[in-house]
mmCIF file of C-alpha atoms and ligand atoms in Angstrom:
data_model
loop_
_atom_site.group_PDB
_atom_site.id
_atom_site.type_symbol
_atom_site.label_atom_id
_atom_site.label_comp_id
_atom_site.label_asym_id
_atom_site.label_seq_id
_atom_site.Cartn_x
_atom_site.Cartn_y
_atom_site.Cartn_z
ATOM 1 C CA MET A 1 -1.119 -101.134 -11.314
ATOM 2 C CA LYS A 2 -1.696 -101.295 -15.128
ATOM 3 C CA ARG A 3 0.754 -100.554 -18.078
ATOM 4 C CA PRO A 4 2.357 -98.535 -19.250
ATOM 5 C CA PHE A 5 5.154 -98.100 -16.674
ATOM 6 C CA ALA A 6 7.552 -97.138 -18.906
ATOM 7 C CA MET A 7 8.328 -95.348 -22.391
ATOM 8 C CA LEU A 8 10.939 -95.611 -25.146
ATOM 9 C CA THR A 9 12.330 -92.327 -25.687
ATOM 10 C CA ALA A 10 15.576 -91.316 -27.895
ATOM 11 C CA THR A 11 17.417 -94.558 -29.734
ATOM 12 C CA ALA A 12 20.953 -94.291 -31.600
ATOM 13 C CA HIS A 13 23.495 -96.374 -32.797
ATOM 14 C CA ALA A 14 27.143 -96.935 -33.656
ATOM 15 C CA VAL A 15 28.776 -99.644 -35.966
ATOM 16 C CA PRO A 16 32.593 -99.977 -36.763
ATOM 17 C CA LYS A 17 34.032 -98.180 -39.842
ATOM 18 C CA ARG A 18 34.592 -101.387 -41.730
ATOM 19 C CA VAL A 19 32.232 -102.733 -44.278
ATOM 20 C CA PHE A 20 32.530 -105.986 -45.035
ATOM 21 C CA LYS A 21 30.930 -107.434 -48.296
ATOM 22 C CA ASN A 22 29.861 -110.882 -49.350
ATOM 23 C CA ASP A 23 32.250 -111.315 -51.945
ATOM 24 C CA GLU A 24 35.110 -110.611 -49.423
ATOM 25 C CA PHE A 25 34.674 -114.218 -48.139
ATOM 26 C CA ARG A 26 36.251 -115.891 -50.780
ATOM 27 C CA SER A 27 39.188 -113.658 -50.561
ATOM 28 C CA ILE A 28 39.994 -115.027 -47.080
ATOM 29 C CA GLY A 29 39.155 -118.564 -47.839
ATOM 30 C CA VAL A 30 35.811 -119.118 -47.487
ATOM 31 C CA ASP A 31 33.830 -121.452 -49.762
ATOM 32 C CA THR A 32 30.661 -119.233 -50.155
ATOM 33 C CA SER A 33 29.409 -116.988 -52.495
ATOM 34 C CA ASP A 34 27.364 -113.636 -52.662
ATOM 35 C CA GLU A 35 24.316 -115.613 -54.293
ATOM 36 C CA TRP A 36 24.382 -118.222 -51.459
ATOM 37 C CA ILE A 37 24.738 -115.611 -48.754
ATOM 38 C CA GLN A 38 21.980 -112.934 -50.184
ATOM 39 C CA GLU A 39 19.457 -116.006 -51.337
ATOM 40 C CA ARG A 40 19.470 -117.834 -47.960
ATOM 41 C CA THR A 41 19.948 -115.082 -45.637
ATOM 42 C CA GLY A 42 19.322 -111.557 -47.285
ATOM 43 C CA ILE A 43 22.522 -110.499 -45.982
ATOM 44 C CA ARG A 44 24.727 -108.133 -48.560
ATOM 45 C CA GLN A 45 27.267 -106.728 -46.168
ATOM 46 C CA ARG A 46 28.070 -106.518 -42.330
ATOM 47 C CA TYR A 47 30.388 -104.204 -40.250
ATOM 48 C CA ILE A 48 33.477 -105.358 -38.812
ATOM 49 C CA ALA A 49 35.384 -104.182 -35.922
ATOM 50 C CA GLY A 50 38.816 -102.974 -36.484
ATOM 51 C CA PRO A 51 41.867 -102.370 -33.922
ATOM 52 C CA GLY A 52 40.844 -99.988 -31.070
ATOM 53 C CA GLU A 53 37.054 -100.429 -31.912
ATOM 54 C CA THR A 54 35.551 -102.292 -28.980
ATOM 55 C CA LEU A 55 32.206 -102.795 -27.450
ATOM 56 C CA THR A 56 32.495 -100.413 -24.939
ATOM 57 C CA SER A 57 33.559 -97.524 -27.354
ATOM 58 C CA LEU A 58 30.788 -98.581 -29.952
ATOM 59 C CA SER A 59 28.004 -98.829 -27.221
ATOM 60 C CA THR A 60 29.628 -95.568 -25.378
ATOM 61 C CA GLU A 61 29.300 -93.567 -28.764
ATOM 62 C CA ALA A 62 25.475 -94.721 -29.458
ATOM 63 C CA ALA A 63 24.457 -94.111 -25.841
ATOM 64 C CA ARG A 64 26.089 -90.533 -25.947
ATOM 65 C CA GLU A 65 23.909 -89.581 -29.093
ATOM 66 C CA ALA A 66 20.761 -91.146 -27.437
ATOM 67 C CA MET A 67 21.227 -89.364 -24.292
ATOM 68 C CA ALA A 68 21.850 -86.158 -26.304
ATOM 69 C CA ALA A 69 18.636 -86.558 -28.472
ATOM 70 C CA ALA A 70 16.559 -87.955 -25.028
ATOM 71 C CA GLY A 71 18.145 -84.430 -23.290
ATOM 72 C CA VAL A 72 19.826 -86.869 -20.509
ATOM 73 C CA THR A 73 22.838 -86.214 -19.023
ATOM 74 C CA ALA A 74 25.234 -88.934 -17.319
ATOM 75 C CA PRO A 75 24.687 -87.962 -13.672
ATOM 76 C CA GLU A 76 20.802 -88.480 -14.613
ATOM 77 C CA LEU A 77 21.029 -91.922 -15.487
ATOM 78 C CA ASP A 78 19.866 -94.618 -12.653
ATOM 79 C CA ALA A 79 21.114 -97.781 -14.245
ATOM 80 C CA ILE A 80 22.690 -99.014 -17.796
ATOM 81 C CA ILE A 81 21.718 -102.425 -18.827
ATOM 82 C CA LEU A 82 23.608 -103.801 -21.494
ATOM 83 C CA GLY A 83 22.376 -106.999 -23.400
ATOM 84 C CA THR A 84 25.273 -109.001 -24.937
ATOM 85 C CA ALA A 85 26.563 -112.210 -25.667
ATOM 86 C CA SER A 86 30.142 -110.794 -26.666
ATOM 87 C CA PRO A 87 31.363 -108.617 -23.843
ATOM 88 C CA ASP A 88 34.887 -106.907 -23.912
ATOM 89 C CA ARG A 89 35.966 -108.983 -20.971
ATOM 90 C CA LEU A 90 34.559 -112.326 -19.205
ATOM 91 C CA LEU A 91 34.869 -110.013 -16.016
ATOM 92 C CA PRO A 92 33.807 -107.490 -15.401
ATOM 93 C CA SER A 93 30.329 -106.765 -17.032
ATOM 94 C CA THR A 94 31.057 -104.038 -20.007
ATOM 95 C CA ALA A 95 27.936 -102.150 -18.753
ATOM 96 C CA VAL A 96 30.399 -101.108 -16.043
ATOM 97 C CA GLU A 97 32.913 -99.900 -18.572
ATOM 98 C CA ILE A 98 30.448 -98.119 -20.378
ATOM 99 C CA GLN A 99 29.055 -96.640 -17.053
ATOM 100 C CA ALA A 100 33.024 -95.360 -16.373
ATOM 101 C CA ALA A 101 33.202 -94.250 -20.154
ATOM 102 C CA LEU A 102 30.041 -91.858 -19.395
ATOM 103 C CA GLY A 103 30.695 -90.679 -16.121
ATOM 104 C CA ALA A 104 27.377 -92.056 -15.163
ATOM 105 C CA THR A 105 28.512 -91.881 -11.528
ATOM 106 C CA ARG A 106 24.985 -92.786 -9.952
ATOM 107 C CA ALA A 107 23.640 -95.783 -12.222
ATOM 108 C CA VAL A 108 23.982 -99.330 -11.376
ATOM 109 C CA ALA A 109 25.242 -101.289 -14.139
ATOM 110 C CA PHE A 110 24.958 -104.732 -15.534
ATOM 111 C CA ASP A 111 24.893 -107.184 -18.601
ATOM 112 C CA VAL A 112 22.259 -109.430 -19.442
ATOM 113 C CA GLY A 113 23.009 -112.614 -21.049
ATOM 114 C CA ALA A 114 20.123 -113.260 -23.531
ATOM 115 C CA ALA A 115 21.886 -113.402 -26.827
ATOM 116 C CA CYS A 116 19.901 -111.670 -29.471
ATOM 117 C CA SER A 117 16.909 -111.223 -27.117
ATOM 118 C CA GLY A 118 19.291 -109.399 -24.929
ATOM 119 C CA TRP A 119 18.081 -105.496 -25.732
ATOM 120 C CA LEU A 120 14.278 -106.741 -25.425
ATOM 121 C CA TYR A 121 15.253 -108.560 -22.161
ATOM 122 C CA GLY A 122 17.099 -105.431 -21.002
ATOM 123 C CA VAL A 123 13.953 -103.340 -21.715
ATOM 124 C CA GLN A 124 11.665 -105.262 -20.049
ATOM 125 C CA VAL A 125 13.875 -105.299 -16.644
ATOM 126 C CA ALA A 126 14.379 -101.558 -16.960
ATOM 127 C CA GLU A 127 10.279 -101.352 -17.273
ATOM 128 C CA GLY A 128 10.149 -103.439 -13.951
ATOM 129 C CA LEU A 129 12.785 -101.016 -12.166
ATOM 130 C CA ILE A 130 11.010 -98.205 -13.258
ATOM 131 C CA ALA A 131 7.679 -99.765 -11.799
ATOM 132 C CA THR A 132 8.819 -99.799 -8.295
ATOM 133 C CA GLY A 133 9.074 -96.316 -8.465
ATOM 134 C CA SER A 134 12.729 -95.641 -7.368
ATOM 135 C CA TYR A 135 13.975 -95.480 -10.902
ATOM 136 C CA GLU A 136 13.071 -93.363 -13.677
ATOM 137 C CA THR A 137 16.062 -92.960 -16.195
ATOM 138 C CA ILE A 138 17.432 -96.095 -17.340
ATOM 139 C CA LEU A 139 19.737 -96.327 -20.251
ATOM 140 C CA VAL A 140 19.227 -99.809 -22.200
ATOM 141 C CA ILE A 141 21.900 -100.930 -24.818
ATOM 142 C CA GLY A 142 21.913 -103.906 -27.393
ATOM 143 C CA GLY A 143 25.730 -104.452 -28.598
ATOM 144 C CA GLU A 144 27.903 -107.055 -29.829
ATOM 145 C CA GLN A 145 31.453 -108.058 -31.634
ATOM 146 C CA LEU A 146 30.186 -111.187 -32.833
ATOM 147 C CA SER A 147 33.333 -110.785 -35.338
ATOM 148 C CA ARG A 148 35.515 -111.642 -32.203
ATOM 149 C CA ILE A 149 33.804 -114.890 -31.296
ATOM 150 C CA ILE A 150 32.957 -116.321 -34.898
ATOM 151 C CA ASN A 151 35.081 -118.972 -36.345
ATOM 152 C CA TRP A 152 36.413 -117.473 -39.228
ATOM 153 C CA LYS A 153 36.610 -120.523 -40.960
ATOM 154 C CA ASP A 154 33.195 -122.097 -40.608
ATOM 155 C CA ARG A 155 31.308 -120.789 -43.412
ATOM 156 C CA ASN A 156 27.831 -122.300 -41.954
ATOM 157 C CA THR A 157 28.101 -119.317 -39.331
ATOM 158 C CA CYS A 158 30.624 -116.760 -40.166
ATOM 159 C CA VAL A 159 28.816 -115.120 -42.799
ATOM 160 C CA LEU A 160 25.717 -114.259 -41.247
ATOM 161 C CA PHE A 161 27.005 -112.232 -37.996
ATOM 162 C CA GLY A 162 28.187 -108.510 -37.992
ATOM 163 C CA ASP A 163 29.101 -106.054 -35.118
ATOM 164 C CA GLY A 164 27.122 -102.880 -33.829
ATOM 165 C CA SER A 165 25.292 -101.313 -30.859
ATOM 166 C CA GLY A 166 22.537 -99.603 -29.994
ATOM 167 C CA ALA A 167 21.350 -97.744 -27.160
ATOM 168 C CA THR A 168 17.645 -96.399 -25.929
ATOM 169 C CA VAL A 169 16.887 -93.974 -23.218
ATOM 170 C CA VAL A 170 13.787 -95.740 -21.086
ATOM 171 C CA LYS A 171 11.751 -93.270 -18.952
ATOM 172 C CA LYS A 172 8.794 -93.188 -17.008
ATOM 173 C CA ALA A 173 5.427 -93.577 -19.003
ATOM 174 C CA THR A 174 3.472 -90.539 -19.822
ATOM 175 C CA LYS A 175 -0.146 -90.909 -20.579
ATOM 176 C CA GLY A 176 -1.157 -93.655 -22.926
ATOM 177 C CA ARG A 177 2.682 -93.736 -24.476
ATOM 178 C CA GLY A 178 4.801 -96.449 -23.578
ATOM 179 C CA ILE A 179 5.266 -100.205 -23.194
ATOM 180 C CA LEU A 180 1.639 -101.601 -23.750
ATOM 181 C CA SER A 181 2.881 -105.626 -23.676
ATOM 182 C CA ALA A 182 5.930 -107.323 -22.876
ATOM 183 C CA TYR A 183 6.577 -111.005 -22.893
ATOM 184 C CA MET A 184 9.952 -113.137 -21.916
ATOM 185 C CA ARG A 185 10.466 -116.779 -22.607
ATOM 186 C CA SER A 186 13.385 -119.105 -22.015
ATOM 187 C CA ASP A 187 14.192 -122.988 -23.017
ATOM 188 C CA GLY A 188 17.643 -124.180 -21.833
ATOM 189 C CA THR A 189 16.542 -127.464 -22.885
ATOM 190 C CA LEU A 190 17.688 -126.457 -26.529
ATOM 191 C CA ALA A 191 20.941 -124.509 -25.262
ATOM 192 C CA ASP A 192 23.340 -126.535 -27.353
ATOM 193 C CA LEU A 193 22.011 -125.851 -30.813
ATOM 194 C CA LEU A 194 23.811 -122.509 -30.576
ATOM 195 C CA GLN A 195 26.239 -122.126 -28.390
ATOM 196 C CA ARG A 196 30.213 -121.146 -27.001
ATOM 197 C CA GLN A 197 30.896 -124.974 -26.133
ATOM 198 C CA LYS A 198 34.204 -124.587 -24.329
ATOM 199 C CA GLY A 199 36.633 -121.927 -23.081
ATOM 200 C CA ALA A 200 34.447 -120.421 -20.185
ATOM 201 C CA GLY A 201 34.102 -122.142 -16.672
ATOM 202 C CA ALA A 202 32.865 -125.755 -17.659
ATOM 203 C CA ALA A 203 35.938 -126.107 -19.857
ATOM 204 C CA PRO A 204 38.485 -123.604 -19.313
ATOM 205 C CA ILE A 205 40.421 -122.401 -22.099
ATOM 206 C CA THR A 206 43.364 -125.159 -23.221
ATOM 207 C CA PRO A 207 45.853 -125.251 -25.930
ATOM 208 C CA GLU A 208 43.336 -128.128 -27.247
ATOM 209 C CA ILE A 209 40.243 -126.140 -27.257
ATOM 210 C CA ILE A 210 41.936 -123.308 -29.153
ATOM 211 C CA ALA A 211 43.350 -125.938 -31.962
ATOM 212 C CA GLU A 212 39.648 -127.216 -32.132
ATOM 213 C CA GLY A 213 37.566 -124.333 -32.187
ATOM 214 C CA SER A 214 34.960 -125.104 -29.534
ATOM 215 C CA HIS A 215 35.175 -121.900 -27.999
ATOM 216 C CA TRP A 216 34.098 -120.035 -31.180
ATOM 217 C CA ILE A 217 30.306 -119.689 -31.929
ATOM 218 C CA THR A 218 28.465 -123.010 -33.231
ATOM 219 C CA MET A 219 25.064 -123.313 -34.427
ATOM 220 C CA ALA A 220 22.411 -126.302 -35.868
ATOM 221 C CA GLY A 221 21.438 -123.740 -38.596
ATOM 222 C CA ARG A 222 18.289 -125.846 -39.594
ATOM 223 C CA GLU A 223 17.091 -126.698 -35.830
ATOM 224 C CA VAL A 224 17.863 -122.827 -35.163
ATOM 225 C CA PHE A 225 15.621 -121.499 -38.131
ATOM 226 C CA LYS A 226 12.690 -123.754 -37.256
ATOM 227 C CA ASN A 227 12.982 -122.803 -33.572
ATOM 228 C CA ALA A 228 12.947 -118.888 -34.104
ATOM 229 C CA VAL A 229 9.856 -119.138 -36.638
ATOM 230 C CA ARG A 230 8.070 -120.920 -34.141
ATOM 231 C CA SER A 231 9.090 -119.165 -31.136
ATOM 232 C CA MET A 232 8.709 -115.526 -33.125
ATOM 233 C CA ALA A 233 5.073 -116.543 -34.020
ATOM 234 C CA ASP A 234 4.431 -117.396 -30.601
ATOM 235 C CA ALA A 235 5.547 -114.060 -29.295
ATOM 236 C CA SER A 236 3.971 -112.077 -32.055
ATOM 237 C CA ASP A 237 0.644 -113.450 -30.984
ATOM 238 C CA ARG A 238 1.419 -112.921 -27.228
ATOM 239 C CA ALA A 239 2.185 -109.240 -28.034
ATOM 240 C CA LEU A 240 -0.902 -108.591 -29.596
ATOM 241 C CA ASP A 241 -3.020 -110.208 -26.712
ATOM 242 C CA GLY A 242 -0.936 -108.758 -23.815
ATOM 243 C CA ALA A 243 -1.689 -105.026 -25.424
ATOM 244 C CA LYS A 244 -5.537 -106.001 -26.580
ATOM 245 C CA LEU A 245 -4.723 -105.055 -30.053
ATOM 246 C CA SER A 246 -5.324 -106.830 -33.414
ATOM 247 C CA ALA A 247 -2.542 -106.962 -36.395
ATOM 248 C CA ALA A 248 -4.238 -104.101 -38.070
ATOM 249 C CA ASP A 249 -3.355 -101.839 -34.921
ATOM 250 C CA ILE A 250 0.092 -102.246 -35.689
ATOM 251 C CA ASP A 251 1.691 -99.652 -37.822
ATOM 252 C CA VAL A 252 5.363 -101.044 -37.801
ATOM 253 C CA MET A 253 6.886 -104.484 -37.035
ATOM 254 C CA ILE A 254 10.681 -104.225 -35.641
ATOM 255 C CA PRO A 255 11.544 -108.226 -35.449
ATOM 256 C CA HIS A 256 15.050 -109.176 -34.913
ATOM 257 C CA GLN A 257 17.282 -109.335 -37.887
ATOM 258 C CA ALA A 258 18.571 -112.852 -38.557
ATOM 259 C CA ASN A 259 17.486 -113.991 -41.945
ATOM 260 C CA ILE A 260 15.158 -112.442 -44.029
ATOM 261 C CA ARG A 261 13.396 -115.939 -44.407
ATOM 262 C CA ILE A 262 12.873 -115.868 -40.449
ATOM 263 C CA ILE A 263 11.649 -112.258 -40.735
ATOM 264 C CA GLU A 264 8.940 -113.095 -43.432
ATOM 265 C CA ALA A 265 7.599 -115.950 -41.923
ATOM 266 C CA THR A 266 6.939 -114.083 -38.674
ATOM 267 C CA ALA A 267 5.201 -111.267 -40.391
ATOM 268 C CA LYS A 268 2.977 -113.648 -42.277
ATOM 269 C CA HIS A 269 1.880 -115.589 -39.108
ATOM 270 C CA ALA A 270 1.302 -112.010 -37.292
ATOM 271 C CA ASN A 271 -0.778 -111.207 -40.396
ATOM 272 C CA ILE A 272 1.275 -107.944 -40.851
ATOM 273 C CA PRO A 273 2.201 -107.065 -44.826
ATOM 274 C CA MET A 274 6.016 -106.575 -45.461
ATOM 275 C CA GLU A 275 5.575 -103.075 -46.347
ATOM 276 C CA LYS A 276 5.044 -102.161 -42.367
ATOM 277 C CA VAL A 277 7.910 -104.462 -41.425
ATOM 278 C CA PHE A 278 11.279 -102.697 -40.880
ATOM 279 C CA VAL A 279 14.252 -104.376 -42.622
ATOM 280 C CA ASN A 280 17.944 -103.685 -42.275
ATOM 281 C CA VAL A 281 19.844 -107.380 -42.167
ATOM 282 C CA ASP A 282 20.815 -106.816 -45.754
ATOM 283 C CA ARG A 283 23.232 -103.892 -44.357
ATOM 284 C CA TYR A 284 24.128 -105.291 -40.866
ATOM 285 C CA GLY A 285 23.794 -109.081 -41.062
ATOM 286 C CA ASN A 286 22.804 -110.548 -37.773
ATOM 287 C CA THR A 287 24.112 -108.373 -34.779
ATOM 288 C CA SER A 288 22.287 -110.434 -31.966
ATOM 289 C CA ALA A 289 21.594 -108.170 -29.372
ATOM 290 C CA ALA A 290 22.139 -104.879 -31.360
ATOM 291 C CA SER A 291 19.720 -105.769 -34.109
ATOM 292 C CA ILE A 292 16.658 -104.521 -32.668
ATOM 293 C CA PRO A 293 17.696 -101.339 -31.495
ATOM 294 C CA ILE A 294 19.988 -100.291 -34.699
ATOM 295 C CA ALA A 295 16.501 -101.146 -36.281
ATOM 296 C CA LEU A 296 14.622 -98.897 -34.241
ATOM 297 C CA SER A 297 17.495 -96.163 -34.438
ATOM 298 C CA GLU A 298 17.041 -96.257 -38.036
ATOM 299 C CA ALA A 299 13.326 -96.287 -37.967
ATOM 300 C CA MET A 300 13.408 -93.238 -35.824
ATOM 301 C CA LYS A 301 15.907 -91.320 -38.208
ATOM 302 C CA GLN A 302 13.993 -92.208 -41.174
ATOM 303 C CA GLY A 303 10.694 -90.679 -39.251
ATOM 304 C CA VAL A 304 8.915 -94.650 -39.972
ATOM 305 C CA VAL A 305 8.336 -94.227 -35.972
ATOM 306 C CA LYS A 306 7.461 -91.447 -34.790
ATOM 307 C CA GLU A 307 5.112 -89.939 -31.894
ATOM 308 C CA GLY A 308 1.897 -92.002 -32.067
ATOM 309 C CA THR A 309 3.454 -95.057 -33.839
ATOM 310 C CA THR A 310 2.429 -98.168 -32.531
ATOM 311 C CA VAL A 311 5.457 -100.856 -32.874
ATOM 312 C CA MET A 312 5.659 -104.409 -32.276
ATOM 313 C CA PHE A 313 9.080 -106.081 -31.608
ATOM 314 C CA VAL A 314 9.876 -109.598 -31.744
ATOM 315 C CA ALA A 315 13.120 -111.274 -30.657
ATOM 316 C CA PHE A 316 14.699 -114.669 -30.517
ATOM 317 C CA GLY A 317 18.221 -115.989 -29.928
ATOM 318 C CA ALA A 318 20.490 -118.552 -28.319
ATOM 319 C CA GLY A 319 19.320 -119.980 -25.101
ATOM 320 C CA PHE A 320 16.757 -120.371 -26.695
ATOM 321 C CA THR A 321 15.275 -117.043 -25.319
ATOM 322 C CA TRP A 322 12.706 -115.120 -27.181
ATOM 323 C CA GLY A 323 10.337 -112.253 -26.346
ATOM 324 C CA SER A 324 8.351 -109.384 -27.833
ATOM 325 C CA MET A 325 6.885 -105.959 -27.055
ATOM 326 C CA VAL A 326 4.050 -103.349 -27.997
ATOM 327 C CA VAL A 327 5.191 -100.058 -27.723
ATOM 328 C CA ARG A 328 3.257 -96.702 -28.485
ATOM 329 C CA PHE A 329 5.644 -94.273 -29.313
HETATM 330 O O1 LIG B 1 20.031 -114.520 -34.119
HETATM 331 C C1 LIG B 1 19.276 -115.801 -34.019
HETATM 332 C C2 LIG B 1 20.217 -117.336 -34.199
HETATM 333 N N1 LIG B 1 20.519 -117.392 -35.590
HETATM 334 C C3 LIG B 1 19.355 -117.712 -36.547
HETATM 335 O O2 LIG B 1 18.200 -117.705 -36.402
HETATM 336 C C4 LIG B 1 20.011 -118.322 -37.616
HETATM 337 C C5 LIG B 1 19.033 -119.487 -38.196
HETATM 338 N N2 LIG B 1 19.436 -120.277 -39.328
HETATM 339 C C6 LIG B 1 19.243 -119.812 -40.400
HETATM 340 O O3 LIG B 1 19.210 -118.640 -40.846
HETATM 341 C C7 LIG B 1 19.544 -120.900 -41.639
HETATM 342 O O4 LIG B 1 19.636 -122.272 -41.205
HETATM 343 C C8 LIG B 1 21.197 -120.232 -42.298
HETATM 344 C C9 LIG B 1 21.493 -119.411 -43.307
HETATM 345 C C10 LIG B 1 22.155 -120.891 -41.263
HETATM 346 C C11 LIG B 1 21.398 -121.627 -43.308
HETATM 347 O O5 LIG B 1 20.304 -121.906 -44.226
HETATM 348 P P1 LIG B 1 19.670 -123.026 -44.785
HETATM 349 O O6 LIG B 1 18.735 -122.911 -45.920
HETATM 350 O O7 LIG B 1 18.859 -123.794 -43.533
HETATM 351 O O8 LIG B 1 20.746 -123.938 -45.029
HETATM 352 P P2 LIG B 1 21.339 -125.518 -44.715
HETATM 353 O O9 LIG B 1 21.827 -125.209 -43.307
HETATM 354 O O10 LIG B 1 20.069 -126.373 -44.981
HETATM 355 O O11 LIG B 1 22.686 -125.654 -45.507
HETATM 356 C C12 LIG B 1 22.169 -126.106 -47.055
HETATM 357 C C13 LIG B 1 23.528 -126.428 -47.884
HETATM 358 C C14 LIG B 1 24.391 -127.183 -46.983
HETATM 359 O O12 LIG B 1 25.035 -128.285 -48.025
HETATM 360 P P3 LIG B 1 24.466 -129.324 -48.137
HETATM 361 O O13 LIG B 1 24.539 -129.856 -47.048
HETATM 362 O O14 LIG B 1 23.194 -129.442 -48.701
HETATM 363 O O15 LIG B 1 25.412 -130.165 -49.440
HETATM 364 C C15 LIG B 1 25.450 -126.399 -46.425
HETATM 365 O O16 LIG B 1 26.885 -126.844 -46.049
HETATM 366 O O17 LIG B 1 24.186 -124.991 -47.578
HETATM 367 C C16 LIG B 1 25.666 -125.330 -47.291
HETATM 368 N N3 LIG B 1 25.862 -123.890 -46.624
HETATM 369 C C17 LIG B 1 26.623 -122.945 -47.623
HETATM 370 N N4 LIG B 1 26.991 -122.893 -49.025
HETATM 371 C C18 LIG B 1 27.598 -121.742 -49.050
HETATM 372 C C19 LIG B 1 26.062 -123.986 -45.549
HETATM 373 N N5 LIG B 1 26.514 -122.251 -45.313
HETATM 374 C C20 LIG B 1 27.071 -122.260 -46.462
HETATM 375 C C21 LIG B 1 27.821 -120.731 -46.776
HETATM 376 N N6 LIG B 1 28.069 -120.671 -48.741
HETATM 377 N N7 LIG B 1 27.824 -119.964 -46.249
#
């Protein structure tokens, strides 16, 4: 059996109403500046969930739009896969909540825990399910409400992240169009560099944990940065090798939107000019698993990605997890 087995069809996204600009951090007592954030990360603003906005509500909104564009109804979905690191509840999965909200009665629904690589892992799991011949139509969502799991007093992390959700309908490939190469890697020996150390099974939540804030995200920024650049370079090489293509064959690169400097280093390594790289980290911040599908949704709406476009996706996140795909739309 040979690729492509699966193709990405419609993609849509949803974000909270509230825009939070860099300047606003000072007003909540964070010692930072718009200048620092823009220079070190490229971020100008991010969206932050308000009361009543949840991962389920945002993801359901994105899913409905993607399904309408793909001409797919809820009962036709065979599976719903949600990549997330910030579920609405620790139990059950948020995917089953989305299933219920959509009325996708036949779909098997589950979350994928791969942090910022969650959507990319989810698409590759969907591809595998479709390759079995038992699944035809799968909704893959990358969604986060990171604003609810960051420490709003920690300037090393709170300026970086944003909320949102992106949903893609994955179907059986039609001739020549679809996923041409797919690559996933993990390295759990580096898990401590980007984590929520306590507050779950190994260290259940206590008043002490809440007081010290060890249930929030912590990150060794410089180490994560170096690993992100190295791993995304590796992943972009694998994507091209797997698809037997060269950099010149790629029309658009959609990397995980963590930091403009990481994006630029990845593009440089892959020999893809920045004009071909889709960037929206300036408006959304790092939305983890949602970042690639939000970017893909915007790229499709703008006509940057359309039928015939060859796209390289590259992701990296906590774990560490990383991976890539080349897709012909
Ligand atoms: O989604 C995948 C996972 N995440 C990432 O890929 C993020 C990877 N890391 C990064 O993007 C960067 O490491 C950061 C943006 C987090 C930090 O940039 P950096 O250039 O690596 O800065 P740094 O950590 O080396 O810190 C430089 C200085 C420090 O001050 P000193 O020790 O040199 O006096 C920090 O305390 O900047 C200080 N700093 C800040 N200053 C103002 C750190 N955060 C801030 C802040 N505002 N928000």
